[in-house]
Amino acid sequence: MIKVLFFAQIKDVLGVSELVINADNIKTVSDIADEIAKDYPKWELVSNTQPCLCAVNQTLTDFSNPVKSGDEVAFFPPVTGG
Amino acid sequence: MDHISVQTENFSQADCYSLLHNPANTEAKYGAVVTFTGIVRDFSKTKSLKALELEQYPAMTKLAMQNLVSTAKVKFDIGYVVLIHRVGYLAANEQIVFVGVSSIHRKAAFDAAQFLMDRLKNDVPLWKKEIDINGNEQWVEAKDSDIKAGEKWSTD
């Protein structure tokens, strides 16, 4: 299983902050995004309207990053701290 | 001594400064302390603001800040670093962020403080939501100028 987290605008648009998805057939962050799109039609809105960043196990990375069962994957908009 | 914190409560500049410069610590041979404090503005480009709500990715925020400080220590000839960011509900005019750096000579401390702020705005998972004086809420969009300021350090 893979733990998936959403933050800020992306969390608001999808209406969910956390999911657990089956790791079967998941090789990269991109595969997870495809799975989310199947269950959450609004995912298209997220990916079309703003850049979407991702982190695997609390490290910023890109959608081609490999993932495996037990990983934590987060999706969020560009950060605005400071 | 170094201090890195993500917290809801306010911080004291005097306490932060004493971590960076303690006259009793004769081991520390530093000749400069540079500090920056960020304050919540009560205005944006288009409206008057009552507050900010800061969201974070709890498992990653402090880790990302620790990584930034480690990078700064490799990149610049500096001593201690204090980096504090507040989260949660912050009313206008409250303190939101503190960066402090000590060094032997001032340039390294100025440069490292600038680096830490520029990169914090790109690498640390924090998101601001503006709350205006009528109670309307709106997420803050990342600014191109902040993204460019962060990127310039990766090509130096």
PDB file of C-alpha atoms in Angstrom:
ATOM      1  CA  MET A   1       0.000   0.000   0.000  1.00  0.00           C
ATOM      2  CA  ILE A   2       1.085   3.562  -0.672  1.00  0.00           C
ATOM      3  CA  LYS A   3       0.048   6.519   1.507  1.00  0.00           C
ATOM      4  CA  VAL A   4      -0.900   9.557  -0.582  1.00  0.00           C
ATOM      5  CA  LEU A   5      -1.224  13.057   0.909  1.00  0.00           C
ATOM      6  CA  PHE A   6      -2.626  16.291  -0.533  1.00  0.00           C
ATOM      7  CA  PHE A   7      -2.035  19.828   0.695  1.00  0.00           C
ATOM      8  CA  ALA A   8      -3.370  23.381   0.282  1.00  0.00           C
ATOM      9  CA  GLN A   9      -5.355  24.155  -2.929  1.00  0.00           C
ATOM     10  CA  ILE A  10      -5.035  20.566  -4.165  1.00  0.00           C
ATOM     11  CA  LYS A  11      -6.537  19.202  -0.942  1.00  0.00           C
ATOM     12  CA  ASP A  12      -9.399  21.721  -1.227  1.00  0.00           C
ATOM     13  CA  VAL A  13     -10.150  20.954  -4.889  1.00  0.00           C
ATOM     14  CA  LEU A  14     -10.180  17.177  -4.365  1.00  0.00           C
ATOM     15  CA  GLY A  15     -11.931  17.399  -1.003  1.00  0.00           C
ATOM     16  CA  VAL A  16      -9.570  14.839   0.527  1.00  0.00           C
ATOM     17  CA  SER A  17      -6.314  15.105   2.467  1.00  0.00           C
ATOM     18  CA  GLU A  18      -5.159  11.498   2.533  1.00  0.00           C
ATOM     19  CA  LEU A  19      -5.632   8.262   0.563  1.00  0.00           C
ATOM     20  CA  VAL A  20      -4.193   4.769   0.712  1.00  0.00           C
ATOM     21  CA  ILE A  21      -3.797   3.113  -2.654  1.00  0.00           C
ATOM     22  CA  ASN A  22      -2.840  -0.387  -3.706  1.00  0.00           C
ATOM     23  CA  ALA A  23       0.767  -0.555  -4.900  1.00  0.00           C
ATOM     24  CA  ASP A  24       0.005  -3.189  -7.585  1.00  0.00           C
ATOM     25  CA  ASN A  25       0.860  -1.828 -11.048  1.00  0.00           C
ATOM     26  CA  ILE A  26       2.349   1.334  -9.538  1.00  0.00           C
ATOM     27  CA  LYS A  27       5.907   2.045 -10.631  1.00  0.00           C
ATOM     28  CA  THR A  28       6.219   5.842 -10.517  1.00  0.00           C
ATOM     29  CA  VAL A  29       4.583   8.956  -9.062  1.00  0.00           C
ATOM     30  CA  SER A  30       2.990   9.432 -12.464  1.00  0.00           C
ATOM     31  CA  ASP A  31       1.189   6.077 -12.132  1.00  0.00           C
ATOM     32  CA  ILE A  32      -0.267   7.255  -8.822  1.00  0.00           C
ATOM     33  CA  ALA A  33      -1.519  10.447 -10.491  1.00  0.00           C
ATOM     34  CA  ASP A  34      -3.248   8.291 -13.127  1.00  0.00           C
ATOM     35  CA  GLU A  35      -4.927   6.217 -10.384  1.00  0.00           C
ATOM     36  CA  ILE A  36      -6.132   9.361  -8.596  1.00  0.00           C
ATOM     37  CA  ALA A  37      -7.534  10.723 -11.869  1.00  0.00           C
ATOM     38  CA  LYS A  38      -9.719   7.603 -12.221  1.00  0.00           C
ATOM     39  CA  ASP A  39     -11.408   8.108  -8.831  1.00  0.00           C
ATOM     40  CA  TYR A  40     -11.295  11.912  -8.653  1.00  0.00           C
ATOM     41  CA  PRO A  41     -12.369  13.634 -11.896  1.00  0.00           C
ATOM     42  CA  LYS A  42     -11.333  16.955 -10.363  1.00  0.00           C
ATOM     43  CA  TRP A  43      -7.705  15.802 -10.497  1.00  0.00           C
ATOM     44  CA  GLU A  44      -7.677  17.077 -14.087  1.00  0.00           C
ATOM     45  CA  LEU A  45      -8.507  20.526 -12.739  1.00  0.00           C
ATOM     46  CA  VAL A  46      -5.541  20.292 -10.363  1.00  0.00           C
ATOM     47  CA  SER A  47      -3.054  19.285 -13.018  1.00  0.00           C
ATOM     48  CA  ASN A  48      -4.366  21.726 -15.635  1.00  0.00           C
ATOM     49  CA  THR A  49      -4.671  24.903 -13.629  1.00  0.00           C
ATOM     50  CA  GLN A  50      -1.405  25.066 -11.718  1.00  0.00           C
ATOM     51  CA  PRO A  51       1.951  23.346 -11.353  1.00  0.00           C
ATOM     52  CA  CYS A  52       1.687  20.307  -9.091  1.00  0.00           C
ATOM     53  CA  LEU A  53       4.772  19.392  -7.070  1.00  0.00           C
ATOM     54  CA  CYS A  54       5.385  16.019  -5.460  1.00  0.00           C
ATOM     55  CA  ALA A  55       7.473  14.494  -2.699  1.00  0.00           C
ATOM     56  CA  VAL A  56       8.332  10.851  -2.087  1.00  0.00           C
ATOM     57  CA  ASN A  57       9.114  10.010   1.536  1.00  0.00           C
ATOM     58  CA  GLN A  58       9.323  13.726   2.415  1.00  0.00           C
ATOM     59  CA  THR A  59      11.818  14.576  -0.353  1.00  0.00           C
ATOM     60  CA  LEU A  60      10.907  16.870  -3.275  1.00  0.00           C
ATOM     61  CA  THR A  61      11.126  14.995  -6.560  1.00  0.00           C
ATOM     62  CA  ASP A  62       9.384  14.703  -9.944  1.00  0.00           C
ATOM     63  CA  PHE A  63       6.657  12.528 -11.430  1.00  0.00           C
ATOM     64  CA  SER A  64       9.146  10.047 -12.909  1.00  0.00           C
ATOM     65  CA  ASN A  65      10.411   9.092  -9.418  1.00  0.00           C
ATOM     66  CA  PRO A  66       9.975   5.351  -8.682  1.00  0.00           C
ATOM     67  CA  VAL A  67       7.629   4.375  -5.824  1.00  0.00           C
ATOM     68  CA  LYS A  68       6.974   1.133  -3.998  1.00  0.00           C
ATOM     69  CA  SER A  69       4.683  -0.249  -1.328  1.00  0.00           C
ATOM     70  CA  GLY A  70       5.252   1.484   2.026  1.00  0.00           C
ATOM     71  CA  ASP A  71       6.228   4.827   0.481  1.00  0.00           C
ATOM     72  CA  GLU A  72       4.542   8.116   1.374  1.00  0.00           C
ATOM     73  CA  VAL A  73       3.777  10.305  -1.646  1.00  0.00           C
ATOM     74  CA  ALA A  74       2.547  13.891  -1.348  1.00  0.00           C
ATOM     75  CA  PHE A  75       1.082  16.231  -3.970  1.00  0.00           C
ATOM     76  CA  PHE A  76       1.004  19.997  -3.429  1.00  0.00           C
ATOM     77  CA  PRO A  77       1.100  23.368  -5.204  1.00  0.00           C
ATOM     78  CA  PRO A  78       4.261  25.539  -5.298  1.00  0.00           C
ATOM     79  CA  VAL A  79       5.093  26.523  -1.724  1.00  0.00           C
ATOM     80  CA  THR A  80       4.472  30.027  -0.360  1.00  0.00           C
ATOM     81  CA  GLY A  81       6.170  30.193   3.045  1.00  0.00           C
ATOM     82  CA  GLY A  82       8.517  32.892   4.277  1.00  0.00           C
TER      83      GLY A  82
ATOM     84  CA  MET B   1      23.967  27.169  18.997  1.00  0.00           C
ATOM     85  CA  ASP B   2      21.804  26.106  16.058  1.00  0.00           C
ATOM     86  CA  HIS B   3      18.040  26.064  16.447  1.00  0.00           C
ATOM     87  CA  ILE B   4      15.485  25.003  13.837  1.00  0.00           C
ATOM     88  CA  SER B   5      11.790  25.055  14.654  1.00  0.00           C
ATOM     89  CA  VAL B   6       8.306  24.930  13.118  1.00  0.00           C
ATOM     90  CA  GLN B   7       5.879  26.229  15.711  1.00  0.00           C
ATOM     91  CA  THR B   8       2.510  27.868  16.313  1.00  0.00           C
ATOM     92  CA  GLU B   9       3.709  30.047  19.194  1.00  0.00           C
ATOM     93  CA  ASN B  10       5.474  33.386  18.835  1.00  0.00           C
ATOM     94  CA  PHE B  11       9.256  33.709  19.240  1.00  0.00           C
ATOM     95  CA  SER B  12      11.457  36.215  21.060  1.00  0.00           C
ATOM     96  CA  GLN B  13      14.133  37.944  19.011  1.00  0.00           C
ATOM     97  CA  ALA B  14      16.200  38.330  22.179  1.00  0.00           C
ATOM     98  CA  ASP B  15      16.111  34.569  22.787  1.00  0.00           C
ATOM     99  CA  CYS B  16      17.048  33.906  19.152  1.00  0.00           C
ATOM    100  CA  TYR B  17      19.904  36.406  19.325  1.00  0.00           C
ATOM    101  CA  SER B  18      21.283  34.850  22.501  1.00  0.00           C
ATOM    102  CA  LEU B  19      21.509  31.501  20.669  1.00  0.00           C
ATOM    103  CA  LEU B  20      23.572  33.198  17.947  1.00  0.00           C
ATOM    104  CA  HIS B  21      25.747  35.275  20.251  1.00  0.00           C
ATOM    105  CA  ASN B  22      26.484  34.306  23.830  1.00  0.00           C
ATOM    106  CA  PRO B  23      29.343  36.388  25.335  1.00  0.00           C
ATOM    107  CA  ALA B  24      29.999  33.593  27.844  1.00  0.00           C
ATOM    108  CA  ASN B  25      30.776  31.170  25.019  1.00  0.00           C
ATOM    109  CA  THR B  26      34.463  31.849  24.465  1.00  0.00           C
ATOM    110  CA  GLU B  27      34.674  28.956  22.007  1.00  0.00           C
ATOM    111  CA  ALA B  28      32.646  30.885  19.434  1.00  0.00           C
ATOM    112  CA  LYS B  29      34.893  33.301  17.562  1.00  0.00           C
ATOM    113  CA  TYR B  30      32.280  35.130  15.548  1.00  0.00           C
ATOM    114  CA  GLY B  31      32.415  38.774  14.514  1.00  0.00           C
ATOM    115  CA  ALA B  32      28.991  39.167  12.922  1.00  0.00           C
ATOM    116  CA  VAL B  33      25.347  38.302  13.524  1.00  0.00           C
ATOM    117  CA  VAL B  34      22.755  38.959  10.801  1.00  0.00           C
ATOM    118  CA  THR B  35      19.060  38.478  11.539  1.00  0.00           C
ATOM    119  CA  PHE B  36      15.870  38.815   9.515  1.00  0.00           C
ATOM    120  CA  THR B  37      12.333  38.782  10.899  1.00  0.00           C
ATOM    121  CA  GLY B  38       9.304  38.427   8.633  1.00  0.00           C
ATOM    122  CA  ILE B  39       6.048  40.107   9.697  1.00  0.00           C
ATOM    123  CA  VAL B  40       2.525  39.286   8.496  1.00  0.00           C
ATOM    124  CA  ARG B  41       1.440  42.202   6.261  1.00  0.00           C
ATOM    125  CA  ASP B  42      -2.016  43.719   6.755  1.00  0.00           C
ATOM    126  CA  PHE B  43      -2.442  44.293   3.023  1.00  0.00           C
ATOM    127  CA  SER B  44      -2.043  42.494  -0.281  1.00  0.00           C
ATOM    128  CA  LYS B  45      -2.034  43.965  -3.801  1.00  0.00           C
ATOM    129  CA  THR B  46      -5.806  44.237  -3.834  1.00  0.00           C
ATOM    130  CA  LYS B  47      -7.173  44.182  -0.283  1.00  0.00           C
ATOM    131  CA  SER B  48      -6.744  44.708   3.442  1.00  0.00           C
ATOM    132  CA  LEU B  49      -5.858  41.560   5.335  1.00  0.00           C
ATOM    133  CA  LYS B  50      -6.834  40.396   8.801  1.00  0.00           C
ATOM    134  CA  ALA B  51      -4.604  37.339   9.029  1.00  0.00           C
ATOM    135  CA  LEU B  52      -2.778  34.482   7.371  1.00  0.00           C
ATOM    136  CA  GLU B  53      -3.399  30.772   7.898  1.00  0.00           C
ATOM    137  CA  LEU B  54      -0.227  28.739   7.365  1.00  0.00           C
ATOM    138  CA  GLU B  55      -0.556  25.098   6.363  1.00  0.00           C
ATOM    139  CA  GLN B  56       2.413  22.735   6.454  1.00  0.00           C
ATOM    140  CA  TYR B  57       3.381  19.148   5.621  1.00  0.00           C
ATOM    141  CA  PRO B  58       4.264  18.191   9.212  1.00  0.00           C
ATOM    142  CA  ALA B  59       6.499  15.210   8.425  1.00  0.00           C
ATOM    143  CA  MET B  60       8.538  17.213   5.894  1.00  0.00           C
ATOM    144  CA  THR B  61       8.666  20.880   6.949  1.00  0.00           C
ATOM    145  CA  LYS B  62      11.347  20.664   9.627  1.00  0.00           C
ATOM    146  CA  LEU B  63      13.312  18.122   7.588  1.00  0.00           C
ATOM    147  CA  ALA B  64      13.382  20.512   4.606  1.00  0.00           C
ATOM    148  CA  MET B  65      14.508  23.356   6.900  1.00  0.00           C
ATOM    149  CA  GLN B  66      17.287  21.162   8.357  1.00  0.00           C
ATOM    150  CA  ASN B  67      18.436  20.312   4.830  1.00  0.00           C
ATOM    151  CA  LEU B  68      18.525  24.012   3.931  1.00  0.00           C
ATOM    152  CA  VAL B  69      20.640  24.823   6.980  1.00  0.00           C
ATOM    153  CA  SER B  70      23.033  21.950   6.183  1.00  0.00           C
ATOM    154  CA  THR B  71      23.380  23.245   2.616  1.00  0.00           C
ATOM    155  CA  ALA B  72      24.014  26.796   3.879  1.00  0.00           C
ATOM    156  CA  LYS B  73      26.765  25.540   6.190  1.00  0.00           C
ATOM    157  CA  VAL B  74      28.551  23.866   3.285  1.00  0.00           C
ATOM    158  CA  LYS B  75      28.079  26.844   0.963  1.00  0.00           C
ATOM    159  CA  PHE B  76      29.060  29.666   3.341  1.00  0.00           C
ATOM    160  CA  ASP B  77      31.692  30.121   6.039  1.00  0.00           C
ATOM    161  CA  ILE B  78      29.199  30.563   8.870  1.00  0.00           C
ATOM    162  CA  GLY B  79      28.782  29.604  12.504  1.00  0.00           C
ATOM    163  CA  TYR B  80      25.368  29.198  14.102  1.00  0.00           C
ATOM    164  CA  VAL B  81      21.988  29.301  12.355  1.00  0.00           C
ATOM    165  CA  VAL B  82      18.569  29.944  13.897  1.00  0.00           C
ATOM    166  CA  LEU B  83      15.625  29.275  11.561  1.00  0.00           C
ATOM    167  CA  ILE B  84      12.067  29.487  12.900  1.00  0.00           C
ATOM    168  CA  HIS B  85       8.808  29.432  10.922  1.00  0.00           C
ATOM    169  CA  ARG B  86       5.384  29.757  12.482  1.00  0.00           C
ATOM    170  CA  VAL B  87       2.299  27.881  11.250  1.00  0.00           C
ATOM    171  CA  GLY B  88      -1.424  28.071  11.936  1.00  0.00           C
ATOM    172  CA  TYR B  89      -3.458  31.266  12.333  1.00  0.00           C
ATOM    173  CA  LEU B  90      -1.296  34.405  12.373  1.00  0.00           C
ATOM    174  CA  ALA B  91      -2.933  37.813  12.723  1.00  0.00           C
ATOM    175  CA  ALA B  92      -1.660  40.792  10.719  1.00  0.00           C
ATOM    176  CA  ASN B  93       1.513  42.329  12.190  1.00  0.00           C
ATOM    177  CA  GLU B  94       2.529  39.143  14.014  1.00  0.00           C
ATOM    178  CA  GLN B  95       6.006  37.687  13.485  1.00  0.00           C
ATOM    179  CA  ILE B  96       6.010  34.773  11.036  1.00  0.00           C
ATOM    180  CA  VAL B  97       9.622  33.843  10.273  1.00  0.00           C
ATOM    181  CA  PHE B  98      13.082  34.346  11.777  1.00  0.00           C
ATOM    182  CA  VAL B  99      16.456  33.736  10.164  1.00  0.00           C
ATOM    183  CA  GLY B 100      19.664  34.428  12.061  1.00  0.00           C
ATOM    184  CA  VAL B 101      23.247  33.588  11.117  1.00  0.00           C
ATOM    185  CA  SER B 102      26.565  34.181  12.853  1.00  0.00           C
ATOM    186  CA  SER B 103      29.906  34.279  11.054  1.00  0.00           C
ATOM    187  CA  ILE B 104      33.482  35.501  11.421  1.00  0.00           C
ATOM    188  CA  HIS B 105      32.982  38.288   8.850  1.00  0.00           C
ATOM    189  CA  ARG B 106      29.689  39.928   7.891  1.00  0.00           C
ATOM    190  CA  LYS B 107      29.467  39.001   4.200  1.00  0.00           C
ATOM    191  CA  ALA B 108      29.029  35.272   4.811  1.00  0.00           C
ATOM    192  CA  ALA B 109      26.246  35.918   7.359  1.00  0.00           C
ATOM    193  CA  PHE B 110      24.405  38.356   5.036  1.00  0.00           C
ATOM    194  CA  ASP B 111      24.720  35.964   2.075  1.00  0.00           C
ATOM    195  CA  ALA B 112      23.655  32.902   4.072  1.00  0.00           C
ATOM    196  CA  ALA B 113      20.618  34.707   5.544  1.00  0.00           C
ATOM    197  CA  GLN B 114      19.561  35.769   2.027  1.00  0.00           C
ATOM    198  CA  PHE B 115      20.116  32.226   0.734  1.00  0.00           C
ATOM    199  CA  LEU B 116      18.066  30.693   3.543  1.00  0.00           C
ATOM    200  CA  MET B 117      15.104  33.039   2.958  1.00  0.00           C
ATOM    201  CA  ASP B 118      15.212  32.683  -0.840  1.00  0.00           C
ATOM    202  CA  ARG B 119      15.357  28.906  -0.728  1.00  0.00           C
ATOM    203  CA  LEU B 120      12.868  28.600   2.125  1.00  0.00           C
ATOM    204  CA  LYS B 121      10.310  30.207  -0.186  1.00  0.00           C
ATOM    205  CA  ASN B 122      10.903  27.420  -2.742  1.00  0.00           C
ATOM    206  CA  ASP B 123      11.879  24.263  -0.874  1.00  0.00           C
ATOM    207  CA  VAL B 124       9.956  24.179   2.404  1.00  0.00           C
ATOM    208  CA  PRO B 125       6.371  22.814   2.280  1.00  0.00           C
ATOM    209  CA  LEU B 126       4.408  25.733   3.720  1.00  0.00           C
ATOM    210  CA  TRP B 127       1.346  27.355   2.156  1.00  0.00           C
ATOM    211  CA  LYS B 128      -0.228  30.721   3.023  1.00  0.00           C
ATOM    212  CA  LYS B 129      -3.938  31.423   2.906  1.00  0.00           C
ATOM    213  CA  GLU B 130      -4.933  35.095   3.137  1.00  0.00           C
ATOM    214  CA  ILE B 131      -7.933  36.048   5.258  1.00  0.00           C
ATOM    215  CA  ASP B 132      -9.218  39.525   4.393  1.00  0.00           C
ATOM    216  CA  ILE B 133     -10.994  41.948   6.714  1.00  0.00           C
ATOM    217  CA  ASN B 134     -14.376  40.575   5.536  1.00  0.00           C
ATOM    218  CA  GLY B 135     -13.369  37.027   6.433  1.00  0.00           C
ATOM    219  CA  ASN B 136     -12.904  35.860   2.814  1.00  0.00           C
ATOM    220  CA  GLU B 137     -10.144  33.284   2.379  1.00  0.00           C
ATOM    221  CA  GLN B 138      -7.802  32.863  -0.584  1.00  0.00           C
ATOM    222  CA  TRP B 139      -4.695  30.743  -1.112  1.00  0.00           C
ATOM    223  CA  VAL B 140      -1.592  32.761  -1.988  1.00  0.00           C
ATOM    224  CA  GLU B 141      -0.094  31.953  -5.411  1.00  0.00           C
ATOM    225  CA  ALA B 142       3.668  31.425  -5.630  1.00  0.00           C
ATOM    226  CA  LYS B 143       5.392  34.502  -7.075  1.00  0.00           C
ATOM    227  CA  ASP B 144       7.686  34.206 -10.102  1.00  0.00           C
ATOM    228  CA  SER B 145      10.077  36.647  -8.415  1.00  0.00           C
ATOM    229  CA  ASP B 146      10.391  34.290  -5.403  1.00  0.00           C
ATOM    230  CA  ILE B 147      10.927  31.260  -7.647  1.00  0.00           C
ATOM    231  CA  LYS B 148      13.649  33.120  -9.604  1.00  0.00           C
ATOM    232  CA  ALA B 149      15.316  34.293  -6.358  1.00  0.00           C
ATOM    233  CA  GLY B 150      15.491  30.678  -5.157  1.00  0.00           C
ATOM    234  CA  GLU B 151      16.753  29.389  -8.495  1.00  0.00           C
ATOM    235  CA  LYS B 152      19.608  31.874  -8.730  1.00  0.00           C
ATOM    236  CA  TRP B 153      21.411  30.141  -5.845  1.00  0.00           C
ATOM    237  CA  SER B 154      21.436  26.773  -7.612  1.00  0.00           C
ATOM    238  CA  THR B 155      23.430  28.197 -10.528  1.00  0.00           C
ATOM    239  CA  ASP B 156      25.993  30.160  -8.483  1.00  0.00           C
TER     240      ASP B 156
END
